[in-house]
Amino acid sequence: MLRFAGFELDQQRAELRGANGTPIKLRPKTFEMLRLLATSGGRVLSKQELMEAVWPNVHVGEDSLFQCIRELRTTLHDERRQLIKLASGGGYLLATEVVEAPEVPAQAEVPRSAPTRGTEPEPPAEIVAVAVRPGRVRFGLGRQATVAAAAGLCVVIIGLAVAAPVLKPDLLFKRTPPRLAVMPIVDASNDPRGAVMAAELTARLTDGFARIQNISVVAPRLAVVAGGESATIPATSSGYELRGELQHGDQSWTLRARIIKAGTGEVQSVVAASVNGDEADAQLAQSRLAAGAGHVLARRLNEILEPSASSSRKSSAGGDRVAVEQALASINQTTRERFGAAQSMLQKALTDDPDNVDLAVALASLQLRGIQMVWFSPEEAVAVEAKANATLEQALRSKPNSIPVLEAHCRFLSATNHFVESLVTCGKALSFDPWNGSALYLIGLGQIYLGRFDDALAIFQQADRYDTPPASRWTWLLGAGLANVLMGRDEEALPWLQRSIAVTPATGRSHLLLAAAYQRSGRFEEAKAAVAEGLRLRPGTTRLTVWPPMKNASPVCIAAWDRVVQAEVDAGLPEQ
């Protein structure tokens, strides 16, 4: 048993516990990395050393390492990086005292006063007095005490009965988390690579769903049947099953997956995810297939386990979901006009159903995006922030584990420059959908403003490897370009920015960042053209107004951004 910073690491049970002894759920790889750091004696462990120990005989990129470190920092409430520190050489260390403590079994507890050997312990006087009195004793209590205890018990029972309708069930009875059995993906590709890819997809989906906070993932059992072949036997007592097939066509690999209710066979959600069949990077193809399916299924599972507060109302009849989906489709390329259309669509739907929490949260999230894009006047932005804050506080009380609510709250904290808090909230959103590219983008943005550019770039790259949801693709592409520009890696920034502009060409800010990268790369004519396009899309932009809000930003971030703005001015951005 290892103790550090108020946590207990039980190596025998492979369990991390908080200060109150409550087990904290960690993925096996993440737990192993924490164990290595805790047993290193304060020594710095290199990235290569950690990767070889956690993933023996498997080639993984640094993204997997960064993901484990990020999960550990979130779990240990280490947003300021005082526990798990990045060493100057690139490795990591656990910067706190670790104490090894023997486990004391419950039955070994020492009594308050032990009797002397060979003598019987003398009972206290009051117990002797009760023992010699005549009369019947129940459960070690006298008649009057028994009557009082029974009356007290009745009061407790009546109190619970009265309180039950207003208390959440979890406050009275701890519910067992529902179980999800991830069945092996069936290879239906007729391709020699199919069997390996199907097995990898099964492992990635199992690993991803195991990170989800409010479910338990169980693996199916294998049994040998006639002829020596193995057959899959579904895990017993699982509430849901994930099943899928891998197919290969002329142009693409396709994973078709679904979640079914184990007891009834009722299909809860169906998804098909595809990647280019010519993709040379097999790991990238596997990552995007698993993420494309896992993202949709995780959100549907979240809807099932965290039902809408308005789901019972007849007025919705599924219209809220349609309105939200249409609004998201409307802002797929994020122009001011599309933003306005999406806002009007949600406002109309909310007028028809004013108590719908899901619609209110979707509108708040959309308007917060408008604040980040500076599409509101300062006065409008203040009013929007206040209303969004009230909406999200109410939503968090009624649906604390809802992915859309957590995403919107994360966006609110980011838009109002509460970056450390946004990391925590976005991390919680990822604990219900590990493939959530929108949450990853906002985490990366928070790291940007905190001056942690390398970490931000790694997060944006992880989002790109997942590529979900596609509507947000331009954000992490822009984020990766921004991180590179802020670090002075202008040539590396160019392809990221160009890809972002190809998806969403009308933001204007992307062109101005592109101009800075071109200018510092010596491509002056292209820099001038990029500034001209940025000014066409965002007329009136000057040196003073091109800055994003810098409240709570680190000095490192401010200094780097000042250099970028100077490059934009050199390329033709007006001073005022």
XYZ file of C-alpha atoms in Angstrom, residues 254-528:
275
model
C -16.503 0.421 -42.607
C -17.323 -0.505 -39.020
C -21.025 -1.090 -38.370
C -21.739 -1.248 -34.656
C -24.743 -1.207 -32.367
C -25.639 -1.324 -28.693
C -28.418 -3.708 -27.754
C -30.236 -4.356 -24.506
C -29.030 -7.778 -23.405
C -32.265 -8.915 -21.807
C -34.587 -8.088 -24.704
C -32.332 -7.799 -27.754
C -33.757 -4.321 -28.371
C -31.376 -2.177 -30.438
C -30.558 1.060 -28.594
C -28.259 2.705 -31.139
C -26.735 1.948 -34.540
C -23.738 3.611 -36.174
C -21.549 3.152 -39.251
C -18.059 4.680 -39.362
C -15.835 4.645 -42.468
C -12.252 5.535 -43.355
C -10.369 5.608 -46.632
C -9.386 2.093 -47.642
C -6.074 3.371 -49.012
C -5.014 4.847 -45.649
C -1.366 3.798 -45.257
C -1.328 4.349 -41.491
C -3.174 1.306 -40.112
C -3.180 2.686 -36.556
C -4.748 5.936 -37.725
C -7.453 4.006 -39.590
C -8.162 1.892 -36.491
C -8.233 4.958 -34.247
C -10.735 6.785 -36.466
C -12.972 3.766 -36.968
C -13.134 3.055 -33.235
C -13.651 6.740 -32.417
C -16.275 7.229 -35.118
C -18.360 4.386 -33.698
C -17.470 4.850 -30.031
C -18.295 8.579 -29.984
C -21.854 8.070 -31.253
C -22.529 5.012 -29.082
C -21.095 6.638 -25.940
C -23.361 9.658 -26.354
C -26.394 7.455 -26.917
C -25.527 5.428 -23.824
C -25.224 8.690 -21.911
C -28.717 9.695 -23.067
C -30.096 6.359 -21.855
C -28.412 6.587 -18.446
C -28.957 10.347 -18.033
C -32.505 10.806 -19.406
C -33.714 14.206 -20.448
C -35.607 16.198 -17.892
C -38.086 16.907 -20.680
C -38.263 13.406 -22.109
C -41.627 12.664 -20.555
C -43.324 15.710 -22.017
C -45.465 15.098 -25.027
C -44.639 18.472 -26.520
C -41.097 17.519 -27.402
C -41.863 14.311 -29.287
C -38.256 14.202 -30.480
C -38.471 17.722 -31.894
C -35.774 19.018 -29.550
C -33.238 16.564 -30.942
C -34.177 17.473 -34.516
C -33.795 21.180 -33.756
C -30.381 20.660 -32.156
C -29.162 18.485 -35.037
C -30.366 20.988 -37.640
C -28.694 23.820 -35.752
C -25.400 21.914 -35.603
C -25.641 21.158 -39.335
C -26.277 24.843 -39.984
C -22.985 25.885 -38.377
C -20.912 23.128 -39.964
C -18.840 25.768 -41.764
C -19.279 28.462 -39.092
C -20.047 31.702 -40.845
C -21.789 34.591 -39.134
C -24.861 33.972 -41.295
C -24.997 30.255 -40.435
C -24.523 31.121 -36.787
C -27.504 33.490 -36.953
C -29.658 30.862 -38.663
C -28.773 28.247 -36.037
C -29.491 30.680 -33.200
C -32.913 31.564 -34.659
C -33.740 27.884 -35.102
C -33.016 27.054 -31.464
C -34.728 30.174 -30.138
C -37.923 29.264 -32.025
C -37.830 25.687 -30.746
C -37.307 26.964 -27.192
C -40.234 29.369 -27.545
C -42.440 26.390 -28.428
C -41.060 24.355 -25.503
C -39.743 26.833 -22.909
C -38.986 24.282 -20.169
C -36.823 22.055 -22.367
C -33.408 21.806 -20.694
C -31.729 20.228 -23.731
C -32.775 23.073 -26.047
C -31.724 25.710 -23.510
C -28.302 24.092 -23.124
C -27.844 23.785 -26.906
C -28.694 27.488 -27.348
C -26.325 28.500 -24.533
C -23.521 26.426 -26.057
C -24.096 27.942 -29.497
C -24.124 31.501 -28.163
C -20.935 30.885 -26.186
C -19.318 29.841 -29.453
C -20.512 33.178 -30.833
C -18.757 34.947 -27.954
C -15.532 33.097 -28.734
C -15.845 34.128 -32.397
C -16.535 37.768 -31.289
C -19.896 37.811 -33.078
C -21.638 39.681 -30.243
C -21.105 43.260 -29.200
C -19.550 43.688 -25.725
C -22.965 44.566 -24.267
C -24.627 41.559 -25.931
C -21.814 39.278 -24.773
C -22.344 40.282 -21.126
C -26.076 39.518 -21.349
C -25.454 36.215 -23.148
C -22.897 35.135 -20.528
C -25.266 35.908 -17.648
C -28.154 34.005 -19.217
C -25.908 31.069 -20.183
C -24.545 30.878 -16.648
C -28.058 30.681 -15.164
C -29.107 28.073 -17.733
C -26.081 25.881 -17.100
C -26.345 26.086 -13.311
C -29.914 24.806 -13.544
C -28.929 22.109 -16.071
C -26.019 20.883 -13.942
C -28.356 20.425 -10.988
C -30.827 18.330 -12.969
C -28.381 16.500 -15.293
C -24.889 16.529 -13.717
C -23.549 13.724 -15.939
C -25.063 14.804 -19.255
C -22.432 15.146 -21.989
C -24.099 18.156 -23.715
C -24.455 19.943 -20.365
C -20.814 19.301 -19.443
C -19.663 20.391 -22.913
C -21.648 23.613 -22.656
C -20.304 24.305 -19.158
C -16.783 23.628 -20.388
C -17.324 26.075 -23.272
C -18.728 28.651 -20.836
C -15.651 28.418 -18.598
C -13.385 28.669 -21.646
C -15.289 31.623 -23.133
C -15.103 33.460 -19.795
C -11.361 32.726 -19.442
C -11.610 30.365 -16.453
C -9.059 28.051 -17.992
C -8.055 25.867 -15.037
C -11.699 25.223 -14.193
C -12.441 24.446 -17.844
C -9.779 21.712 -17.816
C -11.581 19.983 -14.946
C -15.045 20.221 -16.529
C -13.827 19.159 -19.976
C -12.016 16.247 -18.343
C -15.318 15.165 -16.797
C -16.994 15.369 -20.223
C -14.261 13.073 -21.569
C -14.974 10.624 -18.747
C -18.352 9.966 -20.410
C -17.151 10.165 -24.047
C -13.400 9.545 -24.382
C -13.521 10.281 -28.140
C -15.027 13.755 -27.731
C -13.039 16.002 -30.067
C -14.945 19.122 -28.974
C -13.905 18.607 -25.346
C -10.332 17.839 -26.411
C -10.235 21.082 -28.393
C -11.377 23.120 -25.388
C -8.794 21.377 -23.174
C -6.126 22.245 -25.728
C -7.342 25.845 -25.869
C -7.075 26.074 -22.090
C -3.511 24.778 -22.280
C -2.729 27.426 -24.903
C -3.789 30.274 -22.597
C -1.909 28.702 -19.693
C 1.251 28.769 -21.831
C 1.575 24.987 -22.219
C 1.919 24.935 -25.991
C 3.511 21.476 -26.316
C 0.730 19.860 -24.296
C -1.889 21.750 -26.287
C -0.407 20.528 -29.571
C -0.433 16.911 -28.351
C -4.115 17.236 -27.406
C -5.079 18.764 -30.758
C -3.195 15.960 -32.520
C -5.087 13.388 -30.442
C -8.372 15.010 -31.482
C -7.247 14.780 -35.098
C -6.494 11.074 -34.701
C -10.055 10.562 -33.467
C -11.626 13.024 -35.944
C -14.946 13.120 -34.076
C -17.312 14.862 -34.399
C -16.608 15.868 -38.018
C -18.481 19.185 -37.593
C -15.784 20.330 -35.139
C -12.834 19.181 -37.262
C -11.801 22.716 -38.177
C -11.367 23.644 -34.497
C -8.585 21.226 -33.580
C -6.908 21.785 -36.962
C -6.894 25.518 -36.179
C -5.716 24.734 -32.640
C -2.759 22.694 -33.888
C -1.825 25.498 -36.273
C -2.121 28.078 -33.484
C 0.055 26.042 -31.107
C 2.773 25.739 -33.750
C 2.620 29.448 -34.594
C 2.899 30.422 -30.921
C 5.975 28.181 -30.610
C 7.521 29.760 -33.723
C 7.160 26.585 -35.793
C 5.642 28.430 -38.741
C 6.382 25.911 -41.500
C 4.784 23.168 -39.406
C 1.780 25.398 -38.727
C 0.972 25.999 -42.412
C -0.591 22.605 -43.317
C -2.753 22.621 -40.162
C -4.060 26.116 -40.880
C -4.625 25.332 -44.555
C -6.614 22.213 -43.670
C -8.722 24.192 -41.196
C -9.481 26.895 -43.777
C -10.400 24.218 -46.334
C -13.092 22.978 -43.929
C -14.255 26.368 -42.606
C -13.077 29.216 -44.832
C -15.114 32.077 -43.378
C -13.837 32.714 -39.852
C -11.209 35.297 -40.830
C -9.038 34.572 -37.812
C -7.569 31.510 -39.495
C -6.404 33.665 -42.427
C -4.738 36.151 -40.104
C -2.843 33.371 -38.328
C -1.907 31.973 -41.737
C -0.583 35.424 -42.673
C 1.679 35.453 -39.593
C 3.057 32.000 -40.474
C 3.663 33.042 -44.102
C 5.300 36.329 -43.033
C 7.773 34.664 -40.680
C 8.507 31.969 -43.279
C 9.562 34.630 -45.813
C 6.522 34.136 -48.070
C 5.559 37.809 -48.024
C 3.169 37.945 -50.989
C 1.152 35.033 -49.639
C 1.139 36.748 -46.231
C -0.332 39.942 -47.730
